[in-house]
PDB file of C-alpha atoms in Angstrom:
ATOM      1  CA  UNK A 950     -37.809 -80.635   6.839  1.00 46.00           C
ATOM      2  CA  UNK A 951     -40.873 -79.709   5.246  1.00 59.00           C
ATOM      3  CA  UNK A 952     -40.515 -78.057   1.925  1.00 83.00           C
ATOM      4  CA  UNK A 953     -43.721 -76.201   1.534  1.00 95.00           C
ATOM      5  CA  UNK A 954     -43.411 -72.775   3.347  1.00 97.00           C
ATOM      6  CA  UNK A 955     -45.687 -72.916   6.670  1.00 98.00           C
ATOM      7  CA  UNK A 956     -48.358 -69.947   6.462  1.00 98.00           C
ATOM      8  CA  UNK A 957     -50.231 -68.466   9.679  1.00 98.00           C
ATOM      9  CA  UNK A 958     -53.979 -67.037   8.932  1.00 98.00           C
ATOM     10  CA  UNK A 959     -54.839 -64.365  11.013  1.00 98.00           C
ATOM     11  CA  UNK A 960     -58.208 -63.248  11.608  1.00 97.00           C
ATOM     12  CA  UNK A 961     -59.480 -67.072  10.963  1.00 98.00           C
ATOM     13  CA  UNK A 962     -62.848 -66.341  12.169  1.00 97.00           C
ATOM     14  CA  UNK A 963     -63.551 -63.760   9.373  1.00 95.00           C
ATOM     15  CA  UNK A 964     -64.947 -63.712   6.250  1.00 90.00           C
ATOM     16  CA  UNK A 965     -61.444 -63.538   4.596  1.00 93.00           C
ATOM     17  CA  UNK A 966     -60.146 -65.469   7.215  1.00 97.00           C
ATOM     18  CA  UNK A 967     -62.233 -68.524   6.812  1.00 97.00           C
ATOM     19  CA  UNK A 968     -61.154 -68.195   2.860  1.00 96.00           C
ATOM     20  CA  UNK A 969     -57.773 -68.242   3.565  1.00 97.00           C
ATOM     21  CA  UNK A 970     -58.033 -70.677   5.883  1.00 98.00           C
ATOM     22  CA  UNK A 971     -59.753 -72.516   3.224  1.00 97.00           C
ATOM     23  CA  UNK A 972     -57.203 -71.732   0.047  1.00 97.00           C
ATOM     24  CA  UNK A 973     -54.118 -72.764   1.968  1.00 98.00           C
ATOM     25  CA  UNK A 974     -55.278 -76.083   3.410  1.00 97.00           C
ATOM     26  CA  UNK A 975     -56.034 -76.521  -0.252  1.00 97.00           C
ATOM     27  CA  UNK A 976     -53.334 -75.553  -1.739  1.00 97.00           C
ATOM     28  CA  UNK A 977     -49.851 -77.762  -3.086  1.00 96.00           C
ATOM     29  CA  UNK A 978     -48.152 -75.129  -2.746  1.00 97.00           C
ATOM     30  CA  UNK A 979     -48.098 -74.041   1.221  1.00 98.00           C
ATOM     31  CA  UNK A 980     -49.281 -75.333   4.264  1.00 97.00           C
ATOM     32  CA  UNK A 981     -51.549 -73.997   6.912  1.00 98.00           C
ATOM     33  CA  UNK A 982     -49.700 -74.109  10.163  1.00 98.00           C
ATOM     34  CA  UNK A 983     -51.245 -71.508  12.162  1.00 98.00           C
ATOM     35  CA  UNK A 984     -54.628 -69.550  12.823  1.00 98.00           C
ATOM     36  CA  UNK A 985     -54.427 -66.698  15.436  1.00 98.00           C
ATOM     37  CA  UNK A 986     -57.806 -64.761  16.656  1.00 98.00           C
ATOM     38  CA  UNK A 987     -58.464 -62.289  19.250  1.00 96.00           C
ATOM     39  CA  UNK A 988     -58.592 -63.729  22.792  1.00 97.00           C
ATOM     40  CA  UNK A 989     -62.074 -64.499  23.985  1.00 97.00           C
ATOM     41  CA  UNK A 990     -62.956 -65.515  20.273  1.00 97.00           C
ATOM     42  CA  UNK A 991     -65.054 -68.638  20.718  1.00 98.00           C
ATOM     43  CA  UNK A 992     -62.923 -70.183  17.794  1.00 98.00           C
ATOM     44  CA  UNK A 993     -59.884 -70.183  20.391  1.00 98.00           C
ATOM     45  CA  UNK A 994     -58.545 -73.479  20.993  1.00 98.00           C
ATOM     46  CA  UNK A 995     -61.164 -75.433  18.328  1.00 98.00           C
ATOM     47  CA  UNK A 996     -59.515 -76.945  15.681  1.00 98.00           C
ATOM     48  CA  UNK A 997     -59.973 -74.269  13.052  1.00 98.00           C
ATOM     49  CA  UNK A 998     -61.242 -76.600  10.275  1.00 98.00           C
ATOM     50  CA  UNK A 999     -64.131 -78.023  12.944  1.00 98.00           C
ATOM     51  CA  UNK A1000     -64.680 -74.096  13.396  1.00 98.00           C
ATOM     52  CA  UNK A1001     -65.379 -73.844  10.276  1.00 98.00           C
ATOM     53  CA  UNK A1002     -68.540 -76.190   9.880  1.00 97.00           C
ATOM     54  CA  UNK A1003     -66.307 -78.790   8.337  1.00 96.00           C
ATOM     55  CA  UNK A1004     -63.404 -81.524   8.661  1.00 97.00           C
ATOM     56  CA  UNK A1005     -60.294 -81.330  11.184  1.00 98.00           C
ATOM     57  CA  UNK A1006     -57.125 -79.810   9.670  1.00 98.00           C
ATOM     58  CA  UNK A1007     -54.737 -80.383  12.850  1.00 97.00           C
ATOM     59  CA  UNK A1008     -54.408 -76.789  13.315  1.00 98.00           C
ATOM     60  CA  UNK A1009     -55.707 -75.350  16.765  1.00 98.00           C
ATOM     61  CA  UNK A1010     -56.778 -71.466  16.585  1.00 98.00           C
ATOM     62  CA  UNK A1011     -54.900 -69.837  19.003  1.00 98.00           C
ATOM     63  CA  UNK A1012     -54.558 -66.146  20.523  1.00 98.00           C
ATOM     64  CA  UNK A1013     -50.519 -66.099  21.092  1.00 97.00           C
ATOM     65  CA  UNK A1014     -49.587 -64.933  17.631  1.00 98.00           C
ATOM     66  CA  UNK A1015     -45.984 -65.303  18.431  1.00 96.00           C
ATOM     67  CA  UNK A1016     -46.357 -68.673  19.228  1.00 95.00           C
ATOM     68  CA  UNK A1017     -47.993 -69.334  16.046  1.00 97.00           C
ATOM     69  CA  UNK A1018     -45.804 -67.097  13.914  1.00 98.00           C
ATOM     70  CA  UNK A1019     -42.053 -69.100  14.962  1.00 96.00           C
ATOM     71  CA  UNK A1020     -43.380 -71.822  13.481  1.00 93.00           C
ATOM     72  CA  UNK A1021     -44.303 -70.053   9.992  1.00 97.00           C
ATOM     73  CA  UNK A1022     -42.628 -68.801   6.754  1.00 97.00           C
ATOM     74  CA  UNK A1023     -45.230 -66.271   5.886  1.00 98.00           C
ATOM     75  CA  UNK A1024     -48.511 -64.987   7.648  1.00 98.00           C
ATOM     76  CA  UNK A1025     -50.905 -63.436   5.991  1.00 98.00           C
ATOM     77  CA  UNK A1026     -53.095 -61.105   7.321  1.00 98.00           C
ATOM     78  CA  UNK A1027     -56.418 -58.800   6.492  1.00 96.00           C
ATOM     79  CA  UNK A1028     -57.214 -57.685  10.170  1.00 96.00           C
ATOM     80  CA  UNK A1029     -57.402 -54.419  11.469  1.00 95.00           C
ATOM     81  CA  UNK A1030     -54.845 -51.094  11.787  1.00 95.00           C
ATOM     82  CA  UNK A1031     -53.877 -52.090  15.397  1.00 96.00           C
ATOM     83  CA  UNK A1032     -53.964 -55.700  14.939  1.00 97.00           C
ATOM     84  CA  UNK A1033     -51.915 -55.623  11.231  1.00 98.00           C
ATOM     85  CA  UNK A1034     -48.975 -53.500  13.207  1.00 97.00           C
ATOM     86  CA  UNK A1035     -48.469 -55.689  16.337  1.00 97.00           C
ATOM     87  CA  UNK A1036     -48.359 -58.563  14.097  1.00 98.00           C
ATOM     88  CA  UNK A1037     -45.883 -56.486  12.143  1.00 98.00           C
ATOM     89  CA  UNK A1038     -43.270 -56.855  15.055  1.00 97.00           C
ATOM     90  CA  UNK A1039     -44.348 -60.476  16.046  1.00 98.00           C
ATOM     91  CA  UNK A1040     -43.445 -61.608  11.895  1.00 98.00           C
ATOM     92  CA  UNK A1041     -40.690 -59.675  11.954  1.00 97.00           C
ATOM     93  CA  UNK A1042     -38.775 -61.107  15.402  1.00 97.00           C
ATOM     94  CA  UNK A1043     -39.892 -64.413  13.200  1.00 97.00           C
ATOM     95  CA  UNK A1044     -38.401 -63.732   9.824  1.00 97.00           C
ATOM     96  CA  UNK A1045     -41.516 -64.574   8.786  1.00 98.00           C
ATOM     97  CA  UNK A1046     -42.675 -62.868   5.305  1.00 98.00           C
ATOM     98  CA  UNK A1047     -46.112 -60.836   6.286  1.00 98.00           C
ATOM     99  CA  UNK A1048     -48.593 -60.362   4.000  1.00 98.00           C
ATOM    100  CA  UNK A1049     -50.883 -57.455   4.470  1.00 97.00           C
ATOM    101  CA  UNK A1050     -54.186 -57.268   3.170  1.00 93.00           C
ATOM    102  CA  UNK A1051     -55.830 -54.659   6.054  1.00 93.00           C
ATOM    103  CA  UNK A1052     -57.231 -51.535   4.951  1.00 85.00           C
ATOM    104  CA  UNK A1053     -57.913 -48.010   6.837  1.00 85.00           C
ATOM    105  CA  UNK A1054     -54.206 -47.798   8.062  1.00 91.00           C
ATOM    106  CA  UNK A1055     -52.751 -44.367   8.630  1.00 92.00           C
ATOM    107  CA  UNK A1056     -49.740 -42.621   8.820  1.00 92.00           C
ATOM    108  CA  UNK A1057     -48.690 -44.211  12.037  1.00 96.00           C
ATOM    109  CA  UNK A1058     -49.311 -47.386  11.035  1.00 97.00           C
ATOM    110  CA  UNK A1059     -47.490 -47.004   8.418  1.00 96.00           C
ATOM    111  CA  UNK A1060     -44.042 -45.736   9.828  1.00 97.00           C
ATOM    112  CA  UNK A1061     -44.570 -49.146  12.013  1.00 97.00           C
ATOM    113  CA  UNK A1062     -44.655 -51.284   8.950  1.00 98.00           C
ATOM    114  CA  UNK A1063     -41.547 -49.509   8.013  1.00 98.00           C
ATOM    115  CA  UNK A1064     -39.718 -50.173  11.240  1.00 97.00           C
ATOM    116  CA  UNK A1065     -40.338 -53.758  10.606  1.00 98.00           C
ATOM    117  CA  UNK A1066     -39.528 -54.389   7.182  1.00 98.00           C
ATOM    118  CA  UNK A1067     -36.304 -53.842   8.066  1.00 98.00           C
ATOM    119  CA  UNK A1068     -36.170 -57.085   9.635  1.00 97.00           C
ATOM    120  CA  UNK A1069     -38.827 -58.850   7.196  1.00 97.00           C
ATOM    121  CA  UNK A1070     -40.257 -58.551   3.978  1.00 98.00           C
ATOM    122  CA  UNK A1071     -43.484 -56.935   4.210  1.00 98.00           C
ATOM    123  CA  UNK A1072     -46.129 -57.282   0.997  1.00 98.00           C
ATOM    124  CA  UNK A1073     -48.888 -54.786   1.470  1.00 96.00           C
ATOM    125  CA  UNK A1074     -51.485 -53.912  -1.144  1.00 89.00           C
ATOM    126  CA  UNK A1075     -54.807 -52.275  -1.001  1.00 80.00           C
ATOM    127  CA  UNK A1076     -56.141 -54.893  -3.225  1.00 85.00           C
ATOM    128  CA  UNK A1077     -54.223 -57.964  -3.974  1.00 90.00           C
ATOM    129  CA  UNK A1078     -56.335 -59.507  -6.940  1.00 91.00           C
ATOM    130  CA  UNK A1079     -54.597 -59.376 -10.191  1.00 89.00           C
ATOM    131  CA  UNK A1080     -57.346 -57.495 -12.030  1.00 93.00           C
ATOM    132  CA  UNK A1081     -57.310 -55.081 -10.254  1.00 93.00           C
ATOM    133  CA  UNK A1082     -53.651 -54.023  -9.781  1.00 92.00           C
ATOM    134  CA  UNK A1083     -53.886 -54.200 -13.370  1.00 93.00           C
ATOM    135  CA  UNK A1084     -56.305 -51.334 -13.346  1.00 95.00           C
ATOM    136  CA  UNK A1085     -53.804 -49.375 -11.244  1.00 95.00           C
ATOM    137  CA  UNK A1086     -51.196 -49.919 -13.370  1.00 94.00           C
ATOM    138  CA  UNK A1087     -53.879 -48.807 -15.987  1.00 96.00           C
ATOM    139  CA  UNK A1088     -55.220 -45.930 -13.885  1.00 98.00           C
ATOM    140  CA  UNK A1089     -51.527 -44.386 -13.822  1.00 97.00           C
ATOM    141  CA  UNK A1090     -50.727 -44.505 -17.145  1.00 97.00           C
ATOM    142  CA  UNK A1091     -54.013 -43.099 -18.563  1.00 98.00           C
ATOM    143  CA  UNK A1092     -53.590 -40.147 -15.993  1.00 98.00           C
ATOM    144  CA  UNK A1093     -50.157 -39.017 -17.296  1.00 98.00           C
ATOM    145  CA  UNK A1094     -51.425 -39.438 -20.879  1.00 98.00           C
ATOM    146  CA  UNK A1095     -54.873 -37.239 -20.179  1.00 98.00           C
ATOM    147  CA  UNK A1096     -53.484 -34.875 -17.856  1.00 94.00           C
ATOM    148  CA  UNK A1097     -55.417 -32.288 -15.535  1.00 95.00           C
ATOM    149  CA  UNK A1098     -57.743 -31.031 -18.515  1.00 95.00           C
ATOM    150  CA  UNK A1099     -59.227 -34.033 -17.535  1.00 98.00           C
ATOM    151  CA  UNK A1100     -60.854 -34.397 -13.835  1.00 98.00           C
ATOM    152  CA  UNK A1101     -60.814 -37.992 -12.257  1.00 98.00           C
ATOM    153  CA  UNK A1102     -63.402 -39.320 -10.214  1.00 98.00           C
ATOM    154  CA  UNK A1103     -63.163 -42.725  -8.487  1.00 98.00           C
ATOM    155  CA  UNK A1104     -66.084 -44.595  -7.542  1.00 98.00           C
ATOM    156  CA  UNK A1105     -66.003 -47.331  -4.874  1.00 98.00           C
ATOM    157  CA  UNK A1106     -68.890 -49.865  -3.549  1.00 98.00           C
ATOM    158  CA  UNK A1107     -68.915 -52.275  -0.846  1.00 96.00           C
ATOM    159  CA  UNK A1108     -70.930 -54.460   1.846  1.00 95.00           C
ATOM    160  CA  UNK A1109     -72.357 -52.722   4.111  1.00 96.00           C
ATOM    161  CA  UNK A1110     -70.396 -53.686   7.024  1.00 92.00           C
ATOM    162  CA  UNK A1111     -67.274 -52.077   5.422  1.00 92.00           C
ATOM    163  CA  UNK A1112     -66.183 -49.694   8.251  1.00 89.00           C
ATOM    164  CA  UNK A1113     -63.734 -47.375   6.285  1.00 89.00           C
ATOM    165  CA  UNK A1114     -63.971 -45.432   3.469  1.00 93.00           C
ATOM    166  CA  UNK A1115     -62.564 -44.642   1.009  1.00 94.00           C
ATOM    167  CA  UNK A1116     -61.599 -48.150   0.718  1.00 92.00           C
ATOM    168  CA  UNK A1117     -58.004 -49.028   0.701  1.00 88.00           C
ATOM    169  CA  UNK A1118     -58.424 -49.859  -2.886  1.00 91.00           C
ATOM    170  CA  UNK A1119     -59.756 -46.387  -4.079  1.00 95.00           C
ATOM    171  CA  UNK A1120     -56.643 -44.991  -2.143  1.00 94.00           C
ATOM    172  CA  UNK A1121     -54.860 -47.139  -4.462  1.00 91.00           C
ATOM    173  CA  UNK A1122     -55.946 -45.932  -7.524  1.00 96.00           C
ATOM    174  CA  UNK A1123     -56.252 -42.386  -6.328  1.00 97.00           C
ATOM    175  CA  UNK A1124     -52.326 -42.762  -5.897  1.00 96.00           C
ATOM    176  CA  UNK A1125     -51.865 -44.293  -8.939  1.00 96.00           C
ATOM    177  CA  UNK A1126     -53.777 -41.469 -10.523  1.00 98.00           C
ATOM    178  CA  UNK A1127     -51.604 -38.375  -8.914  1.00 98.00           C
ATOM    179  CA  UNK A1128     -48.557 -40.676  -9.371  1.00 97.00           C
ATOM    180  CA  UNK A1129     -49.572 -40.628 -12.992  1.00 98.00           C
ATOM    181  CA  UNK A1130     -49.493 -36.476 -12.944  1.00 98.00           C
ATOM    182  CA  UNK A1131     -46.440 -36.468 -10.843  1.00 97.00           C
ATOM    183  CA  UNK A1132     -48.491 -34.983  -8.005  1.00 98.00           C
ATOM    184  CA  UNK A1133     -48.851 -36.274  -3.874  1.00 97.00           C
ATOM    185  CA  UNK A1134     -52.382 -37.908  -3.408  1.00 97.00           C
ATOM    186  CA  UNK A1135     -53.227 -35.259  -0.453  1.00 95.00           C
ATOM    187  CA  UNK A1136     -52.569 -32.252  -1.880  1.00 96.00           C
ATOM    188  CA  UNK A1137     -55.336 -33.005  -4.548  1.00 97.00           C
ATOM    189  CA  UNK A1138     -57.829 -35.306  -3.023  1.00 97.00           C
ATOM    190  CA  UNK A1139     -61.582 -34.242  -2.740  1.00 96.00           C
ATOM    191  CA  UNK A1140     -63.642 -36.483  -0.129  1.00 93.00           C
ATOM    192  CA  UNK A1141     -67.548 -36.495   0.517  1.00 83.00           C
ATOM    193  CA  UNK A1142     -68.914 -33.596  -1.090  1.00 90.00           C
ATOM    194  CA  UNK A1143     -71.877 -32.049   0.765  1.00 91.00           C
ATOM    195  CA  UNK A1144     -73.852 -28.967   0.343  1.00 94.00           C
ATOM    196  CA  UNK A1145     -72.395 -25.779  -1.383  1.00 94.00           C
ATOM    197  CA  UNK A1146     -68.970 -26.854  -2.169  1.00 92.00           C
ATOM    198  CA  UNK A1147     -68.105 -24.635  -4.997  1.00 94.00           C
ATOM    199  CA  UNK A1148     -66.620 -25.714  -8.527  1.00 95.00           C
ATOM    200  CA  UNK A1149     -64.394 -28.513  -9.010  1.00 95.00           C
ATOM    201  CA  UNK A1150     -60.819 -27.344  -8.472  1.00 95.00           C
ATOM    202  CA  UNK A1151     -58.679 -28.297 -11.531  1.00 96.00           C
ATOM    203  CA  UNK A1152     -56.239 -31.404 -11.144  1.00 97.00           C
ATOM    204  CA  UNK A1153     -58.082 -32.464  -7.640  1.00 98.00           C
ATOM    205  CA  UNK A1154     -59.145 -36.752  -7.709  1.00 98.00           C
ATOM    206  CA  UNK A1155     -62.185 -37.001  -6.174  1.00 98.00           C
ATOM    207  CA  UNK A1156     -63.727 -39.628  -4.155  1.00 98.00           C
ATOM    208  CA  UNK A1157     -67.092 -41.277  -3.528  1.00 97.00           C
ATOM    209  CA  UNK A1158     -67.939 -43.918  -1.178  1.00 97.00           C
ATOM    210  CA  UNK A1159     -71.247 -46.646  -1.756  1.00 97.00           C
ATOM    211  CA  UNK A1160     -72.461 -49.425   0.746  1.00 98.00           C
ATOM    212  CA  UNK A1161     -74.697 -51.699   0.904  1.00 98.00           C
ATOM    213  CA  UNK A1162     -76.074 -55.448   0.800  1.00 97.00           C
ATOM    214  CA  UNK A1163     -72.956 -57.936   0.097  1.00 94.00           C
ATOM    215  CA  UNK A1164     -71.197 -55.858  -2.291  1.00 96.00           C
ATOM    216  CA  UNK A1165     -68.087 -57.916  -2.667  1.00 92.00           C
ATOM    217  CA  UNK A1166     -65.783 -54.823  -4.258  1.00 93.00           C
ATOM    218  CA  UNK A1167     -66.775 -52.385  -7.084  1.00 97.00           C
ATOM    219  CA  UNK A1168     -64.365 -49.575  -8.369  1.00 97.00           C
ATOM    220  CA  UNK A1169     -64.858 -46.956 -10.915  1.00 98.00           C
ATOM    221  CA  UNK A1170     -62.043 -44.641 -11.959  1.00 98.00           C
ATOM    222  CA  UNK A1171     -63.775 -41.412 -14.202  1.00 98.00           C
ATOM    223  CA  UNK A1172     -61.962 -39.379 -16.838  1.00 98.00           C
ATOM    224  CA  UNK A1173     -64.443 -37.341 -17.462  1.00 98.00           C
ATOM    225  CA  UNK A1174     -62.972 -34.610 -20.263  1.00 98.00           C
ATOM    226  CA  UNK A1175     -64.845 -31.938 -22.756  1.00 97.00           C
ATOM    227  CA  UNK A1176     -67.377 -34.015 -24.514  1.00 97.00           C
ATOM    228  CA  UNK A1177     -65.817 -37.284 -23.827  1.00 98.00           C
ATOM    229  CA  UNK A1178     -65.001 -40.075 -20.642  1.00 98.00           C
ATOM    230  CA  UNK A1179     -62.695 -42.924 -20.425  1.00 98.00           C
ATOM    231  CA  UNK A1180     -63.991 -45.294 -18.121  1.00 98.00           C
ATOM    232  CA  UNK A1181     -62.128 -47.437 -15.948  1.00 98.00           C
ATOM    233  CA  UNK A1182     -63.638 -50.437 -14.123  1.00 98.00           C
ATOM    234  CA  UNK A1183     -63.072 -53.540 -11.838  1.00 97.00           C
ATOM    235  CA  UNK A1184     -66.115 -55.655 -10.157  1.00 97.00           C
ATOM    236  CA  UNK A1185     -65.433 -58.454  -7.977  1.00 94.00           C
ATOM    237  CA  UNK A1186     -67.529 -61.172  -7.194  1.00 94.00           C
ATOM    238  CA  UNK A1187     -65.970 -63.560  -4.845  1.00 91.00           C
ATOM    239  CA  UNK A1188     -63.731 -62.606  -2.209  1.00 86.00           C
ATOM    240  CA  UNK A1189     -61.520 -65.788  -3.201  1.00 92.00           C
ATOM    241  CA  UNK A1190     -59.567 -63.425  -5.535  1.00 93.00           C
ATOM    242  CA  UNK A1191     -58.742 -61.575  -2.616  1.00 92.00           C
ATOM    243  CA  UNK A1192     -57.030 -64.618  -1.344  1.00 95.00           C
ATOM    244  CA  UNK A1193     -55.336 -66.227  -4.244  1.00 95.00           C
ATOM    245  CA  UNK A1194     -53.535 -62.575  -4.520  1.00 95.00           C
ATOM    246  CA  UNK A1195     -52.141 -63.089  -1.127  1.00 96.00           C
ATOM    247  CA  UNK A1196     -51.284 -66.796  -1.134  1.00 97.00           C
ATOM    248  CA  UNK A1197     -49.340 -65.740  -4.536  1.00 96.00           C
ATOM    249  CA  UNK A1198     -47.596 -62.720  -2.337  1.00 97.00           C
ATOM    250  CA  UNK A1199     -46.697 -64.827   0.434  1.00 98.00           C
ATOM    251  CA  UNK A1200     -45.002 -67.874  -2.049  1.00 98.00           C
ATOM    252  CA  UNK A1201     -43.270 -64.507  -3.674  1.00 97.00           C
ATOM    253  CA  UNK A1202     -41.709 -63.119  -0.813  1.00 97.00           C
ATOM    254  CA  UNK A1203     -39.845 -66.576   0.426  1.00 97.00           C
ATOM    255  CA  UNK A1204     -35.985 -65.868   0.199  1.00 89.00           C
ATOM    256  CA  UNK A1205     -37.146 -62.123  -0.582  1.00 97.00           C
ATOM    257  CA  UNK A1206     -34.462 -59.648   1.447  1.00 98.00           C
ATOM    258  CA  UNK A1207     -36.493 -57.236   4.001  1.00 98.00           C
ATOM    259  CA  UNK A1208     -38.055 -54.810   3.009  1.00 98.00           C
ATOM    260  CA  UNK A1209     -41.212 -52.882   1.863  1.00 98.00           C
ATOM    261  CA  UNK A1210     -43.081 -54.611  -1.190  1.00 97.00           C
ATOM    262  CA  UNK A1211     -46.274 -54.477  -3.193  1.00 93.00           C
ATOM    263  CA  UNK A1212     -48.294 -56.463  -5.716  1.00 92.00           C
ATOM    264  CA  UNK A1213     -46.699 -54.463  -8.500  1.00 89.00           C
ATOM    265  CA  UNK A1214     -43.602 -56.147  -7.302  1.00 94.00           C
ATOM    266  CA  UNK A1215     -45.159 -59.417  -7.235  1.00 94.00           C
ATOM    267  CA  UNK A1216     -46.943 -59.321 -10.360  1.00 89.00           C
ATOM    268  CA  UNK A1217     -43.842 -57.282 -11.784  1.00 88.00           C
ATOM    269  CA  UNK A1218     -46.126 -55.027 -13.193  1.00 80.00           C
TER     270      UNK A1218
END
């Protein structure tokens, strides 16, 4: 028996993918057993390190997730909506511990995630670097000190192949924010301004979305009160923090009972 848990990378090809893939065959504290991508991906049925540009790491890159996920302890995975929720099942029927890293998902995605926690633990976060669930836990407590005579604004920048917006991560904080004035994100959020849109209600978060260039991750989150703003900011600069934060989620959850989890939890913030 092996006594490192056994983690599947889905996604390998990607950006994050190929950093994963890099941080657990690295790491003394998992093993990489598995790398799952789309069928038709080139990358299928390479070994995932040759893939890569670099040395063999005895893992083939598959397309049967399944297959790849019965032999894991955790998969982690920053994929898309559709992809994130079948894998949701697939980690469950395996008891494996999924980590989810995806952005854009929406309400229906979301009730799937629920469905299989129940079997699994499921760690899903916006953002999973430390810094910046620190500025959540931040974001929420300067909120419910300030209060609504104070309007919040929350900036976000990113690459410009990002295809949703706002990111995941300014959903974060937004929720952190209304959580902070005891409020539900939707009945207060303010998205995209254009053309005559009137004052600024009172109490609403609003939202603004950058890209460009190889933004890695910027957020801004704007108290902006009567003569005075309290600035809150997190800039990232290598997607590696990304990854660390979900290697460190996945080594969490091991033993954890099903169920729905976040980096808060993980962090114990």
């Amino acid at each position: 028996m092996h006594e490192l848990p056994g983690l599947v990378v889905t996604g390998a090809s990607g950006r994050m993918g190929q950093t994963l893939v890099r941080l657990v065959a690295g790491s003394d504290k998992a093993r990489l057993v598995g790398a799952v991508e789309r069928p038709g991906n080139p990358w299928v049925g390479r070994d995932v390190g040759e893939a890569m540009g670099g040395a063999a790491l005895g893992v083939v890159v598959t397309d049967d997730p399944l297959e790849a996920f019965a032999k894991a302890q955790g998969v982690i995975d920053f994929t898309s909506p559709a992809a994130t929720v079948e894998f949701a099942g697939l980690a469950a029927q395996a008891r494996a511990v999924h980590v989810v890293g995806t952005t854009g998902l929406e309400a229906e995605h979301l009730q799937r995630l629920s469905a299989a926690a129940r079997h699994a633990p499921i760690i899903r976060a916006g953002n999973m670097s430390l810094g910046l669930n620190l500025l959540t836990a931040l974001t929420r407590k300067v909120a419910e000190a300030l209060g609504e005579d104070w309007d919040v604004e929350i900036v976000e920048a990113h690459h410009r192949m990002k295809v949703d917006a706002p990111s995941g991560t300014a959903l974060m904080l937004g929720e952190a924010a209304a959580a902070g004035r005891g409020v539900a994100l939707e009945e207060v959020s303010d998205r995209g301004r254009d053309g005559i849109t009137g004052a600024r209600t009172r109490g609403h978060i609003g939202f603004a979305s950058l890209r460009g260039g190889d933004i890695v991750g910027e957020h801004d989150v704007i108290f902006a009160g009567e003569g005075e703003r309290v600035i809150l900011r997190h800039v990232a600069t290598d997607r590696a923090i990304f990854a660390r934060g979900a290697l460190r989620a996945a080594l969490w959850g091991q033993d954890r009972a099903p169920g729905e989890y976040s980096m808060m939890d993980v962090l114990g913030l």
